[in-house]
Tab-separated table of C-alpha atoms in Angstrom:
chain	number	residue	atom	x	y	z
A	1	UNK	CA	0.000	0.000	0.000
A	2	UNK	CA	1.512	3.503	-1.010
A	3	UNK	CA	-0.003	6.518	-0.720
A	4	UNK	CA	-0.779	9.528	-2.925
A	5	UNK	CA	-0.683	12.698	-1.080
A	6	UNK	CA	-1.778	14.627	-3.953
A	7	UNK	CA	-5.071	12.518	-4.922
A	8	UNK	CA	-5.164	11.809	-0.693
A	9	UNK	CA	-5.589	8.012	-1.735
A	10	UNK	CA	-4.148	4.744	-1.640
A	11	UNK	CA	-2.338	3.412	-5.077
A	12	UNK	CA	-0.841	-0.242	-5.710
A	13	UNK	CA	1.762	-0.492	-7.970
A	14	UNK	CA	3.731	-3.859	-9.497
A	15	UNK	CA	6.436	-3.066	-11.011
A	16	UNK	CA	7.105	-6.439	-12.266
A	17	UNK	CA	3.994	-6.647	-14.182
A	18	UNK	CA	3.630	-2.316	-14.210
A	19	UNK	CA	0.391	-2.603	-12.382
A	20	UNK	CA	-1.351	0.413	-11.301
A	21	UNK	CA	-4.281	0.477	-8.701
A	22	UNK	CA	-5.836	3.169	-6.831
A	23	UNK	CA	-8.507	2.611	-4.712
A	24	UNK	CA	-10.668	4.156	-1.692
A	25	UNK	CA	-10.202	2.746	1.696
A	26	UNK	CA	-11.652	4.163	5.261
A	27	UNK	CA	-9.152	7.240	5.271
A	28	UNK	CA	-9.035	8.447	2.262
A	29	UNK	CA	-13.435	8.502	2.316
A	30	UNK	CA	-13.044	9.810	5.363
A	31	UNK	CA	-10.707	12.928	4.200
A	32	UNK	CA	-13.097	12.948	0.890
A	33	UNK	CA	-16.382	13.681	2.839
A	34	UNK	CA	-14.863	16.095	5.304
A	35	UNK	CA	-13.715	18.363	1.598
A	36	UNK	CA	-17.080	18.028	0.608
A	37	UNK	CA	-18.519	19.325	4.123
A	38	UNK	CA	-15.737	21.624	4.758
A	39	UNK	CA	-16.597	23.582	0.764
A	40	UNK	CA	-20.559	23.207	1.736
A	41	UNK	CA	-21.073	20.988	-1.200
A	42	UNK	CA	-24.394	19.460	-1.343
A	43	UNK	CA	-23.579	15.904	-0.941
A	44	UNK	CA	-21.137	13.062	-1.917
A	45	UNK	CA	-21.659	9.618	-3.935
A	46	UNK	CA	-19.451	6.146	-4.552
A	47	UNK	CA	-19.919	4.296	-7.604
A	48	UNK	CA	-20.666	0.834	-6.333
A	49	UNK	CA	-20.988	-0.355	-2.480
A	50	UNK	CA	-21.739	-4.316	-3.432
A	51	UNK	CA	-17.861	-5.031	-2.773
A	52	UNK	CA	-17.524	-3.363	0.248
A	53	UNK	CA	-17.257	-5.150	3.642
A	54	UNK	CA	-20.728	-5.373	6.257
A	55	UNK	CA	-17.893	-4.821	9.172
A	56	UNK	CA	-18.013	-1.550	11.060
A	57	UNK	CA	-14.585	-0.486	9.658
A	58	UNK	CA	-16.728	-0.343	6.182
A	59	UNK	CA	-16.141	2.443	3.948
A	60	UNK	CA	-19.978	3.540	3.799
A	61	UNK	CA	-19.495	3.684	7.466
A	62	UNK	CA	-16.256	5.917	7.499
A	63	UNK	CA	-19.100	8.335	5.891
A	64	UNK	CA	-21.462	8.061	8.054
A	65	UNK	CA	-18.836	8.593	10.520
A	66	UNK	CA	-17.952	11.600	9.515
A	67	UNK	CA	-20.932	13.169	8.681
A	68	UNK	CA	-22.147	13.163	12.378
């Protein structure tokens, strides 16, 4: 796990095969919904939620989280 302090989000990278992932985990939501309530936008969205985890440490909860 790396991490891009630019984007504020986790990255993969193989550089055997020159793989390139970036992804969302708990921080990096977390830092994403505090921008959007910190510039008074008027909400925030995810693409898909089917792969994420029914645990508390669950990235729609990291929202929730910091929302309240």
């Amino acid at each position: 796990r790396h991490w891009d302090e630019k984007a504020l989000a986790p990255y993969l990278f193989s550089t055997e095969d020159s793989i390139f992932i970036t992804y969302d985990d708990t921080v990096s939501v977390r830092l994403k919904t505090e921008y959007a309530i910190e510039k008074g936008l008027g909400g925030i969205m995810f693409w898909e939620q089917s792969q994420d985890t029914k645990e508390k440490n669950s990235l729609l909860d990291a929202i929730f989280k910091t929302i309240k």
